[in-house]
mmCIF file of C-alpha atoms and ligand atoms in Angstrom:
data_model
loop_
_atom_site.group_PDB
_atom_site.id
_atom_site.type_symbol
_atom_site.label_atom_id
_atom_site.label_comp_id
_atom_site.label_asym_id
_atom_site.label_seq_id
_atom_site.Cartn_x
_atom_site.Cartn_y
_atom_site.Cartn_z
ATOM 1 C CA UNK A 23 -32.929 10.155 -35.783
ATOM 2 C CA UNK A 24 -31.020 7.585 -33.441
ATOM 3 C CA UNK A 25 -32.902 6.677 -30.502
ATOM 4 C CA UNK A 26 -32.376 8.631 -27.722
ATOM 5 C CA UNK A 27 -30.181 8.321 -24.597
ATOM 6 C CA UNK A 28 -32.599 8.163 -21.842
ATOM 7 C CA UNK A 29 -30.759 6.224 -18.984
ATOM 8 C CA UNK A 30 -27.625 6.466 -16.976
ATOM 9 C CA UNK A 31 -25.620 4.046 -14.482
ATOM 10 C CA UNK A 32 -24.080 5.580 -12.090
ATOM 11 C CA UNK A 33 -21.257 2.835 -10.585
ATOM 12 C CA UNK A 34 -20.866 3.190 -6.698
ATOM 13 C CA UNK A 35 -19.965 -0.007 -5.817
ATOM 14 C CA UNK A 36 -16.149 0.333 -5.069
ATOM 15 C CA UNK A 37 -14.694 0.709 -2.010
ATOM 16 C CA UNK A 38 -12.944 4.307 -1.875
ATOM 17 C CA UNK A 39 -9.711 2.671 -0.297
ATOM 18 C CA UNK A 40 -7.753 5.879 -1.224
ATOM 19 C CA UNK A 41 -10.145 8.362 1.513
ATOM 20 C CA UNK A 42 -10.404 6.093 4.788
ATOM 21 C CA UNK A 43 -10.817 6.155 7.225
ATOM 22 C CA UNK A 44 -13.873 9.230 5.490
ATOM 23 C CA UNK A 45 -14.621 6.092 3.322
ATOM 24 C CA UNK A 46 -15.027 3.801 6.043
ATOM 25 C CA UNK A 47 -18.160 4.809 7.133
ATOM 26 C CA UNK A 48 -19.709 7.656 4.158
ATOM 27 C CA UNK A 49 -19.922 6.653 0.666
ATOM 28 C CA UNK A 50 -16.873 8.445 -1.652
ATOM 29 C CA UNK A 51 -19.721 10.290 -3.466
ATOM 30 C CA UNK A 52 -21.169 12.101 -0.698
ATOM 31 C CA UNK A 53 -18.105 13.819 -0.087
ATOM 32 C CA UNK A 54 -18.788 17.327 -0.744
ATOM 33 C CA UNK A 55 -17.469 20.105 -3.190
ATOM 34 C CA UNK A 56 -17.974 23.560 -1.556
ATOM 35 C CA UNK A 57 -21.848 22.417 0.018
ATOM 36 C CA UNK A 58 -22.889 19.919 -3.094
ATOM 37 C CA UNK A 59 -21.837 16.292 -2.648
ATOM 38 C CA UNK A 60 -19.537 14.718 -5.713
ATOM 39 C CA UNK A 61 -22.996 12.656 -6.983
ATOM 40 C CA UNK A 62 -25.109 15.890 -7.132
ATOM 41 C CA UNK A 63 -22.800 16.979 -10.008
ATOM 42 C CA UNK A 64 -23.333 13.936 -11.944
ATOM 43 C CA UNK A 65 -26.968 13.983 -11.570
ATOM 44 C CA UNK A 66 -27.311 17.269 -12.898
ATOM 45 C CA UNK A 67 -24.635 16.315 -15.666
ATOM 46 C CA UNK A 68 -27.345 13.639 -16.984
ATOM 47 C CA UNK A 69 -29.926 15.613 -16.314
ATOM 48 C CA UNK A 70 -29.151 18.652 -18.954
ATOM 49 C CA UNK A 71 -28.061 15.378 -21.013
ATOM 50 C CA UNK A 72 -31.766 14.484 -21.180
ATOM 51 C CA UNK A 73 -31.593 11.484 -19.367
ATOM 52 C CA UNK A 74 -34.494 10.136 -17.255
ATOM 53 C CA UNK A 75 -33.723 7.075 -15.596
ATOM 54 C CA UNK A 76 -30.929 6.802 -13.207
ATOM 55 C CA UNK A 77 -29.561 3.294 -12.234
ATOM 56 C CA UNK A 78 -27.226 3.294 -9.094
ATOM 57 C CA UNK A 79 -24.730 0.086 -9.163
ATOM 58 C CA UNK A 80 -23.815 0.241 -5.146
ATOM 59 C CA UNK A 81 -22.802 -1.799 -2.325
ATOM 60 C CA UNK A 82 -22.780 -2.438 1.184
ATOM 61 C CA UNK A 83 -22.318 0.892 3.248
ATOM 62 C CA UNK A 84 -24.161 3.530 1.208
ATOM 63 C CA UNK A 85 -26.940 3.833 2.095
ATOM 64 C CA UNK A 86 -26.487 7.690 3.035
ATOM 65 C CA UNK A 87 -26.801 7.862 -1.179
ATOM 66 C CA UNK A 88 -30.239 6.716 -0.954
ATOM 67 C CA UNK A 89 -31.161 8.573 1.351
ATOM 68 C CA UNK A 90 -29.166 11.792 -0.301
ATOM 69 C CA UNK A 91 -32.128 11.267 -3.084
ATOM 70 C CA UNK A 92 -35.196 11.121 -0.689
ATOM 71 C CA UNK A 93 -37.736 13.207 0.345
ATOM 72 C CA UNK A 94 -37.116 14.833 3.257
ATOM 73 C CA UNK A 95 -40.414 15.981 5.011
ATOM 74 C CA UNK A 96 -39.286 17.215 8.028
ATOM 75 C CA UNK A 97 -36.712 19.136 7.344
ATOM 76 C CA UNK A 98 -38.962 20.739 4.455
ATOM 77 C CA UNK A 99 -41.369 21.987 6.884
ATOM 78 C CA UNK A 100 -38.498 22.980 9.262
ATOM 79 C CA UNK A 101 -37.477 25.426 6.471
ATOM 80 C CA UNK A 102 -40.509 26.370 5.464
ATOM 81 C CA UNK A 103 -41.725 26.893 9.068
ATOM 82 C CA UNK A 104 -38.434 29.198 8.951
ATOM 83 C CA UNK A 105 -39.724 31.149 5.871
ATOM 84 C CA UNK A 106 -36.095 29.637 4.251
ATOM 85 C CA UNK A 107 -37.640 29.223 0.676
ATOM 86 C CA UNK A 108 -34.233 29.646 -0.680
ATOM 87 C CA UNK A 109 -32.794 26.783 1.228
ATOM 88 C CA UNK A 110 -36.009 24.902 0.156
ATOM 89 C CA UNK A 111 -35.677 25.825 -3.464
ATOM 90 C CA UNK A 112 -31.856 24.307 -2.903
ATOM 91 C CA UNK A 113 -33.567 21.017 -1.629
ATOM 92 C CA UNK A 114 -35.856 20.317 -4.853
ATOM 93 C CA UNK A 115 -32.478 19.363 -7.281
ATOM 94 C CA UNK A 116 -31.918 16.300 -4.603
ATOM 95 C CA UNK A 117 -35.416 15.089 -4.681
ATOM 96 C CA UNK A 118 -35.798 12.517 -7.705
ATOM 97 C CA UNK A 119 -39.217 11.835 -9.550
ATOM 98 C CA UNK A 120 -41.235 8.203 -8.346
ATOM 99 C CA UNK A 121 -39.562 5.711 -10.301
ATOM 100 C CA UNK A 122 -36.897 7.927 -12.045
ATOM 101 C CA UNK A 123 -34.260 6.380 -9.874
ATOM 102 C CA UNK A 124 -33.057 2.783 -9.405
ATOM 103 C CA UNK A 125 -30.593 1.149 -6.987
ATOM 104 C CA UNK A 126 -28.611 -2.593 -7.605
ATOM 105 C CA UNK A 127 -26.295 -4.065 -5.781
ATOM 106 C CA UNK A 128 -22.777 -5.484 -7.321
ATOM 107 C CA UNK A 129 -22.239 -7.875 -4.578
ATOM 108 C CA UNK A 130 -18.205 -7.887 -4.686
ATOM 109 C CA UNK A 131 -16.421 -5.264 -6.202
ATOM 110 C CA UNK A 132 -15.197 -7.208 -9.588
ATOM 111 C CA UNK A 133 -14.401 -4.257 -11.374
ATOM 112 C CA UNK A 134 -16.095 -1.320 -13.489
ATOM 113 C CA UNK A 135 -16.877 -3.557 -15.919
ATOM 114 C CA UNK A 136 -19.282 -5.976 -13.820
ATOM 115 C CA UNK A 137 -21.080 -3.213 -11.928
ATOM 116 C CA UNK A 138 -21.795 -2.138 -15.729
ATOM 117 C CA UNK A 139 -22.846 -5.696 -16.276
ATOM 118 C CA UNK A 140 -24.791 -5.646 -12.893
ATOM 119 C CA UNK A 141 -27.336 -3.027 -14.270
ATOM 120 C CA UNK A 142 -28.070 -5.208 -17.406
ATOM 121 C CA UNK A 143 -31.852 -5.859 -17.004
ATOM 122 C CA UNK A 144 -32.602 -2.284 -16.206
ATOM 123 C CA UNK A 145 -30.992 -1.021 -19.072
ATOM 124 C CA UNK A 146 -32.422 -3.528 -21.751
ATOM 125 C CA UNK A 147 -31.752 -3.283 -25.374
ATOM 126 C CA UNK A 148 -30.912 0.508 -25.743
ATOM 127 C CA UNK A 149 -27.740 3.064 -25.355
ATOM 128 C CA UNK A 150 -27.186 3.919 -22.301
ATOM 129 C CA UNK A 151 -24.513 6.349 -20.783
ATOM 130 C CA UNK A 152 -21.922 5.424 -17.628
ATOM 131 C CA UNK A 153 -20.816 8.186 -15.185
ATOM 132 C CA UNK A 154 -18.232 7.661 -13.183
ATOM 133 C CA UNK A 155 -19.064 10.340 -9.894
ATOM 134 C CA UNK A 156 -15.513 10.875 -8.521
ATOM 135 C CA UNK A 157 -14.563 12.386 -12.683
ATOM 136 C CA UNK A 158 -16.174 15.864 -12.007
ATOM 137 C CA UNK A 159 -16.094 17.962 -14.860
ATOM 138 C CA UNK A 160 -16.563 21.808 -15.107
ATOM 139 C CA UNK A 161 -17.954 22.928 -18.314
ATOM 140 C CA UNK A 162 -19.885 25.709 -19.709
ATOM 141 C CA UNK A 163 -21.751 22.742 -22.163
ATOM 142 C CA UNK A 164 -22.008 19.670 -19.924
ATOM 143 C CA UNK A 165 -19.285 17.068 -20.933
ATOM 144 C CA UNK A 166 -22.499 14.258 -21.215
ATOM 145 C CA UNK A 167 -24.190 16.701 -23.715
ATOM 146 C CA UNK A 168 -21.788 17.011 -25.721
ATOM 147 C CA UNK A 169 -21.557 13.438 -25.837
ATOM 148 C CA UNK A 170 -24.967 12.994 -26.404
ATOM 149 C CA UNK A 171 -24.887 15.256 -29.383
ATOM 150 C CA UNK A 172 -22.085 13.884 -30.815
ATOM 151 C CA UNK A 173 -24.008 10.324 -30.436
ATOM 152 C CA UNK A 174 -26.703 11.869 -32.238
ATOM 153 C CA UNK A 175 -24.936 12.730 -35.191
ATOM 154 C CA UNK A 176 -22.396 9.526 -35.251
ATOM 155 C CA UNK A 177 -23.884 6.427 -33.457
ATOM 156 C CA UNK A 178 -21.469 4.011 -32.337
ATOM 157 C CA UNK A 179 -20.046 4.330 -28.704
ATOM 158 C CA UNK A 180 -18.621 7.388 -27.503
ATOM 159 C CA UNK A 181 -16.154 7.819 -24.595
ATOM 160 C CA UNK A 182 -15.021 10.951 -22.914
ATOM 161 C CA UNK A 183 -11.036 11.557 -23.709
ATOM 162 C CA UNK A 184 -8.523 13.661 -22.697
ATOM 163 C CA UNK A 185 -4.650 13.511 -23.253
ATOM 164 C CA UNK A 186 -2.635 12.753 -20.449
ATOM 165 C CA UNK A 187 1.468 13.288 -19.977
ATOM 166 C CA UNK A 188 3.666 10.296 -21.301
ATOM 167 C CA UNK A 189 4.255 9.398 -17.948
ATOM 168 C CA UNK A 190 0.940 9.123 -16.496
ATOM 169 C CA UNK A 191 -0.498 6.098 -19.214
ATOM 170 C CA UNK A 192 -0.530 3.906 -16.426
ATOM 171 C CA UNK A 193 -3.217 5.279 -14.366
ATOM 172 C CA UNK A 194 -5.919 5.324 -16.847
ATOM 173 C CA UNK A 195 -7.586 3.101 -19.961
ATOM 174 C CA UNK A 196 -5.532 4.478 -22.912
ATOM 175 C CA UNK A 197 -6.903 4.685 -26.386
ATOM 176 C CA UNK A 198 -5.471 3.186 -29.758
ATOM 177 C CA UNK A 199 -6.061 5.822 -32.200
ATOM 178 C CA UNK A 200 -6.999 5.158 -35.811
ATOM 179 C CA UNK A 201 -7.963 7.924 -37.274
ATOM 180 C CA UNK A 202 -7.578 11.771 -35.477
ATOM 181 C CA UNK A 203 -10.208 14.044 -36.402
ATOM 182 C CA UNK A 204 -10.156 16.540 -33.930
ATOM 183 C CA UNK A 205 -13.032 16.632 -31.586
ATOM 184 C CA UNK A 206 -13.731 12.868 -32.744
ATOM 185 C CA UNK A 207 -11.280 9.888 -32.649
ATOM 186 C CA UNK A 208 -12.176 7.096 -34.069
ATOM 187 C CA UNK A 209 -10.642 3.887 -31.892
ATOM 188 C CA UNK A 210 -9.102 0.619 -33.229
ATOM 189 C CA UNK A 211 -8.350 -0.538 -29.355
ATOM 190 C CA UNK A 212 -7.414 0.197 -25.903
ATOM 191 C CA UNK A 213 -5.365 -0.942 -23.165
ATOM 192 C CA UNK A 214 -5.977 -0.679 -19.531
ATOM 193 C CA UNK A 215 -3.222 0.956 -17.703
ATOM 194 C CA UNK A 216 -0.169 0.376 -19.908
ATOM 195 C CA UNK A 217 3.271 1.008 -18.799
ATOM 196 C CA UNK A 218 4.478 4.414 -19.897
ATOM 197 C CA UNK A 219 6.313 3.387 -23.004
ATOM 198 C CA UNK A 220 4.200 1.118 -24.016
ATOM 199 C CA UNK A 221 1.268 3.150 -24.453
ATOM 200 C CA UNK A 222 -0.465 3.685 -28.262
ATOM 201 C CA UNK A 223 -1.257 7.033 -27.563
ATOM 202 C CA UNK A 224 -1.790 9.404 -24.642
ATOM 203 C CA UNK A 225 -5.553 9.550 -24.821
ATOM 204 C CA UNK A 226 -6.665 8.316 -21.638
ATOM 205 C CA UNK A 227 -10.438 7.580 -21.175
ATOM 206 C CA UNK A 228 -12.531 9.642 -18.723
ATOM 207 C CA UNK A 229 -15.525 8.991 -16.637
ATOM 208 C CA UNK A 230 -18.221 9.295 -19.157
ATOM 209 C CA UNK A 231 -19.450 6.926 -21.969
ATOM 210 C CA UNK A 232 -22.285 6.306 -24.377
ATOM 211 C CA UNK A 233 -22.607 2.675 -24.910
ATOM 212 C CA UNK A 234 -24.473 0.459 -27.706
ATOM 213 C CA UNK A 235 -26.242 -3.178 -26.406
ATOM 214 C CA UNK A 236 -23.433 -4.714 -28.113
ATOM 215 C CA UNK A 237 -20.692 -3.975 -25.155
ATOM 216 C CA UNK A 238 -23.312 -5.486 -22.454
ATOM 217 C CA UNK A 239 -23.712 -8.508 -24.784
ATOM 218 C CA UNK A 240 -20.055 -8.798 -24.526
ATOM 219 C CA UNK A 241 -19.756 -8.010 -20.622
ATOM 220 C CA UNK A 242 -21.941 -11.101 -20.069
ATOM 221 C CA UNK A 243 -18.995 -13.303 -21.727
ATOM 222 C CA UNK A 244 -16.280 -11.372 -20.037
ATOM 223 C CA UNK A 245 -13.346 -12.471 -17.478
ATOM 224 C CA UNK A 246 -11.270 -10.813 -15.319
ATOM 225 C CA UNK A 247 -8.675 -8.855 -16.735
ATOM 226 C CA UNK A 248 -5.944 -6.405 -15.639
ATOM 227 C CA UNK A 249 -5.954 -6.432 -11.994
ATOM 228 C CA UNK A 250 -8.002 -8.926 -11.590
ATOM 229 C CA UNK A 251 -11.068 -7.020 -12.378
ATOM 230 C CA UNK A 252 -13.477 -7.478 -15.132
ATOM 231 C CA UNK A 253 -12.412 -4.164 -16.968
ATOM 232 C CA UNK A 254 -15.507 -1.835 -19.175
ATOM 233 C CA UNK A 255 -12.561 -1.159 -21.333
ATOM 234 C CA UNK A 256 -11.777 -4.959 -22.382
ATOM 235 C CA UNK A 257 -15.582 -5.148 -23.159
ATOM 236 C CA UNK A 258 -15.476 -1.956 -25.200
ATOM 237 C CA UNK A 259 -12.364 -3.607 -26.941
ATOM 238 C CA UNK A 260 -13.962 -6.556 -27.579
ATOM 239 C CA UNK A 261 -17.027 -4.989 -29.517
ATOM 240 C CA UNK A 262 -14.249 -2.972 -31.762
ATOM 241 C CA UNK A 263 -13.270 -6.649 -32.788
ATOM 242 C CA UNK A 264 -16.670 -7.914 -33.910
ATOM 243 C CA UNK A 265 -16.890 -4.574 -36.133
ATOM 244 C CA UNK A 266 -18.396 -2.582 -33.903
ATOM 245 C CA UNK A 267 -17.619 1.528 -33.563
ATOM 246 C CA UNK A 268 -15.872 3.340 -31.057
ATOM 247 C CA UNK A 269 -15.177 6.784 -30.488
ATOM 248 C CA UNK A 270 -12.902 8.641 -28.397
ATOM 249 C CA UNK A 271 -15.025 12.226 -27.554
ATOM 250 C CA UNK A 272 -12.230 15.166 -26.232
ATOM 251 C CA UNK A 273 -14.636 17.196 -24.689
ATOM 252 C CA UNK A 274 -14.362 20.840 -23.923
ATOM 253 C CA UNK A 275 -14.148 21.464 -19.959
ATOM 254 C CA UNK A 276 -12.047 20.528 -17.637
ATOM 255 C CA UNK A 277 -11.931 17.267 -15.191
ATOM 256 C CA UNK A 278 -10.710 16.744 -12.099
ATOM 257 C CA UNK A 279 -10.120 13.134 -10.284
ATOM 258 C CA UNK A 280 -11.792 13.666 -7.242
ATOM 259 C CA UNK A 281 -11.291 9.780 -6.771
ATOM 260 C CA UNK A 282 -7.785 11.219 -5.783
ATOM 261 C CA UNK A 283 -7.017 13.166 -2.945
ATOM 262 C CA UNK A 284 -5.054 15.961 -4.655
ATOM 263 C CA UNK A 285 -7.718 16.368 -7.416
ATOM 264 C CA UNK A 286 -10.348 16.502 -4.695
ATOM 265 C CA UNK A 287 -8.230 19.298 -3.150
ATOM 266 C CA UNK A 288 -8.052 21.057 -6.525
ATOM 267 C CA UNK A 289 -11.251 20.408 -7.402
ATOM 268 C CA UNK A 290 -12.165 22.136 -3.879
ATOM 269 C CA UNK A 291 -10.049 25.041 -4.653
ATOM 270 C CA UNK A 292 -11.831 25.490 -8.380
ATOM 271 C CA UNK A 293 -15.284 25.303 -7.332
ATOM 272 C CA UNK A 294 -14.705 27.800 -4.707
ATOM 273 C CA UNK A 295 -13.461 30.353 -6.732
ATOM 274 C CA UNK A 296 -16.608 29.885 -8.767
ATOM 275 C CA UNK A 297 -18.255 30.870 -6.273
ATOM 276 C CA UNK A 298 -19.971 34.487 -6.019
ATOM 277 C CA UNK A 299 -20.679 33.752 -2.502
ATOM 278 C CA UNK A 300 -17.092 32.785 -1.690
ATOM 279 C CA UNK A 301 -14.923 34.226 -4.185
ATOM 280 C CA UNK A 302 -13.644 37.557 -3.304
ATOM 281 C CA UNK A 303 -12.739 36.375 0.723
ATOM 282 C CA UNK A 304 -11.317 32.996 -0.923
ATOM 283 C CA UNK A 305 -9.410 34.422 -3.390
ATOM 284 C CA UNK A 306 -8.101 36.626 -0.525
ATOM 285 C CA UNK A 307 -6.729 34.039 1.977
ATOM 286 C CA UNK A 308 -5.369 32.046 -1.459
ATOM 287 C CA UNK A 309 -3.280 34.973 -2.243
ATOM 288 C CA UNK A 310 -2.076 35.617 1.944
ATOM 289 C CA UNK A 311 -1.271 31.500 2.432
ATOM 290 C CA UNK A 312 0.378 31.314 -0.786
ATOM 291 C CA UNK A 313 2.545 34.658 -0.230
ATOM 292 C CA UNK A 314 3.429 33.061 3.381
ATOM 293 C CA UNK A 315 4.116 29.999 1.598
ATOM 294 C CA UNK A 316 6.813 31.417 -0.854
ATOM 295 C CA UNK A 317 7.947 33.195 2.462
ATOM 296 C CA UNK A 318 8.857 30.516 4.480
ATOM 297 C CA UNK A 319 10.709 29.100 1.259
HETATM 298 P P1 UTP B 27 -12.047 3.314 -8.645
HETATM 299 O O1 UTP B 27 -11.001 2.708 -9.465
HETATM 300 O O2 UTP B 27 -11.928 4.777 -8.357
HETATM 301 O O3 UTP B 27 -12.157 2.485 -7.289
HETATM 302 O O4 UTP B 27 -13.442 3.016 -9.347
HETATM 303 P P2 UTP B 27 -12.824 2.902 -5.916
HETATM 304 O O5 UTP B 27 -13.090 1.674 -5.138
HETATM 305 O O6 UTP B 27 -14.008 3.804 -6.140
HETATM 306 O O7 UTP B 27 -11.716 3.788 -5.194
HETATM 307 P P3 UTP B 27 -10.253 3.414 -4.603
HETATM 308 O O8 UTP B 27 -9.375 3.221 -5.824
HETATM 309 O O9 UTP B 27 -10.354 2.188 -3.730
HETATM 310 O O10 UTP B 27 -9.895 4.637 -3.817
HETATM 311 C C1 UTP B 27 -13.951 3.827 -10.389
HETATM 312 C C2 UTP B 27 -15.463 3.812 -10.335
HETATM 313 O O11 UTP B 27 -15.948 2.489 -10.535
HETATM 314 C C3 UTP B 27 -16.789 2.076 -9.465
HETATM 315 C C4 UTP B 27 -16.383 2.960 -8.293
HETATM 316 O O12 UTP B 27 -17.430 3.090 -7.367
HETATM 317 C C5 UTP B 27 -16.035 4.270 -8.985
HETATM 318 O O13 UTP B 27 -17.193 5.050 -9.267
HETATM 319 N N1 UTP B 27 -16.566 0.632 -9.217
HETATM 320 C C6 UTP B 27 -15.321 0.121 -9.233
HETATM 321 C C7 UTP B 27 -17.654 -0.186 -8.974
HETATM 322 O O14 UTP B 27 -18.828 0.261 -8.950
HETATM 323 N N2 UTP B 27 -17.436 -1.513 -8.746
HETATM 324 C C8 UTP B 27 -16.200 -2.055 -8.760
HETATM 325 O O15 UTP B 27 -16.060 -3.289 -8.556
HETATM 326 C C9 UTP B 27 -15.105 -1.210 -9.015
#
């Protein structure tokens, strides 16, 4: 049995450039699907993952996350002065355990791959996973336990895939594929952001790794790489090199960028509909703006 995957960084250092002015002033991650900010879903994500200990790489400017995570005392007796125990029930999946959850601060924003880096003495000598919050993924299994599982039964490091079109390489990591075999796909290297073209394959890595000690050993010798960032993918290249394994994960469910504002919108749109509460008077005004819509056309 390979030891298990107990902690998770969660990387909320960057900026958000592409919601100001929102950004400006609330953290990208508290933006909310339906009533349930974009960190809520990765918390519960790593929580049906089994992990325990949650490590928060943030910055200046959100501090509305830590306080997202607190206990809330007055408003609890608000509610329960209200009789509201639904509300209150609601309330308990935001409240995290003494000592469960830990908060660092990357001091600039140098990239994925140093906010990674930045969480180094918290994570110690043991896998760890990386969720990016603004990848939210709807699954009936969730995407990090399937990960986890397929860690269990494979070792090495594991990264969510997904394929992309041709002409989309350039927005993501992209994986070098050696061998195909199916769910699995075992990696000989990737690129960050390659030119469509020039890509290896059209696997583009998603929000959600298992990593081995190995990649921070190598993040602590890293420089800065496309962009001018220091990349997680370069690091993750670099342990492929010294012999290490990689492997891309396609996991079953679907993802949407909500680091993007027509993902978020989709995303938005998705969750909604998933909604008993919402669904049948949503659907509804879907089906009257888009009829307008093709109307006006
Ligand atoms: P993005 O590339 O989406 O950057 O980062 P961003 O700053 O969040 O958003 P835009 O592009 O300006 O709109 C992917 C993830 O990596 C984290 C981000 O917080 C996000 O979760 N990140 C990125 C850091 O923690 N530190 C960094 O230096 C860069």
């Amino acid at each position: 049995m390979r030891r298990a995957v107990s902690k998770a960084i969660f990387p909320v250092a960057g900026l958000g450039t592409r919601f100001l002015p929102a950004t400006k002033s609330i953290p990208k991650e508290i933006m909310t699907l339906v009533d349930r900010p974009l960190i809520q879903y990765a918390i519960d994500e790593a929580r049906a993952a089994g992990i325990k200990e949650f490590i928060f790489v943030t910055s200046r400017g959100k501090s509305a996350l830590e306080d997202y995570f607190d206990w809330a005392p007055q408003l609890e007796a608000e509610l329960r002065r209200k009789g509201k125990t639904e509300l209150l029930e609601i309330l308990k999946s935001t409240t995290m355990d003494s000592g469960a959850i830990a908060y660092i601060r990357q001091q600039k924003p140098l990239g994925l791959g140093h906010a990674v880096w930045c969480a180094r003495r918290l994570v110690g000598n043991e896998p760890f996973a990386v969720l990016l919050p603004d990848d939210v993924i709807a699954a009936e299994k969730p995407c990090l336990q399937q990960m986890v599982e397929a860690y269990q039964e494979t070792g090495g490091n594991i990264i969510a895939t997904m394929e992309v079109p041709d002409e989309r390489t350039d927005a993501y990591g992209i994986l070098d594929a050696d061998e195909d075999m199916g769910t699995l796909v075992s990696v000989r290297g990737m690129i960050e952001k390659p030119a469509p073209g020039q890509a290896p394959s059209n696997l583009a890595v998603i929000g959600r790794y298992i990593l081995t000690p190995p990649v921070m050993r190598h993040l602590n010798r890293m420089r800065a790489g496309a962009g001018g960032e220091i990349q997680l993918t370069d690091a993750i290249a670099s342990v492929i090199g010294a012999g290490g394994k990689v492997f891309g994960y396609r996991f079953r469910g679907q993802r949407f960028d909500c680091g993007s504002k027509a993902g978020f919108l989709q995303a938005t749109v998705a969750f909604g509909l998933a909604r008993d509460d919402l669904r049948d008077d949503f659907a509804e005004y879907l089906r009257e703006i888009t009829a307008l819509g093709r109307a006006a056309q």
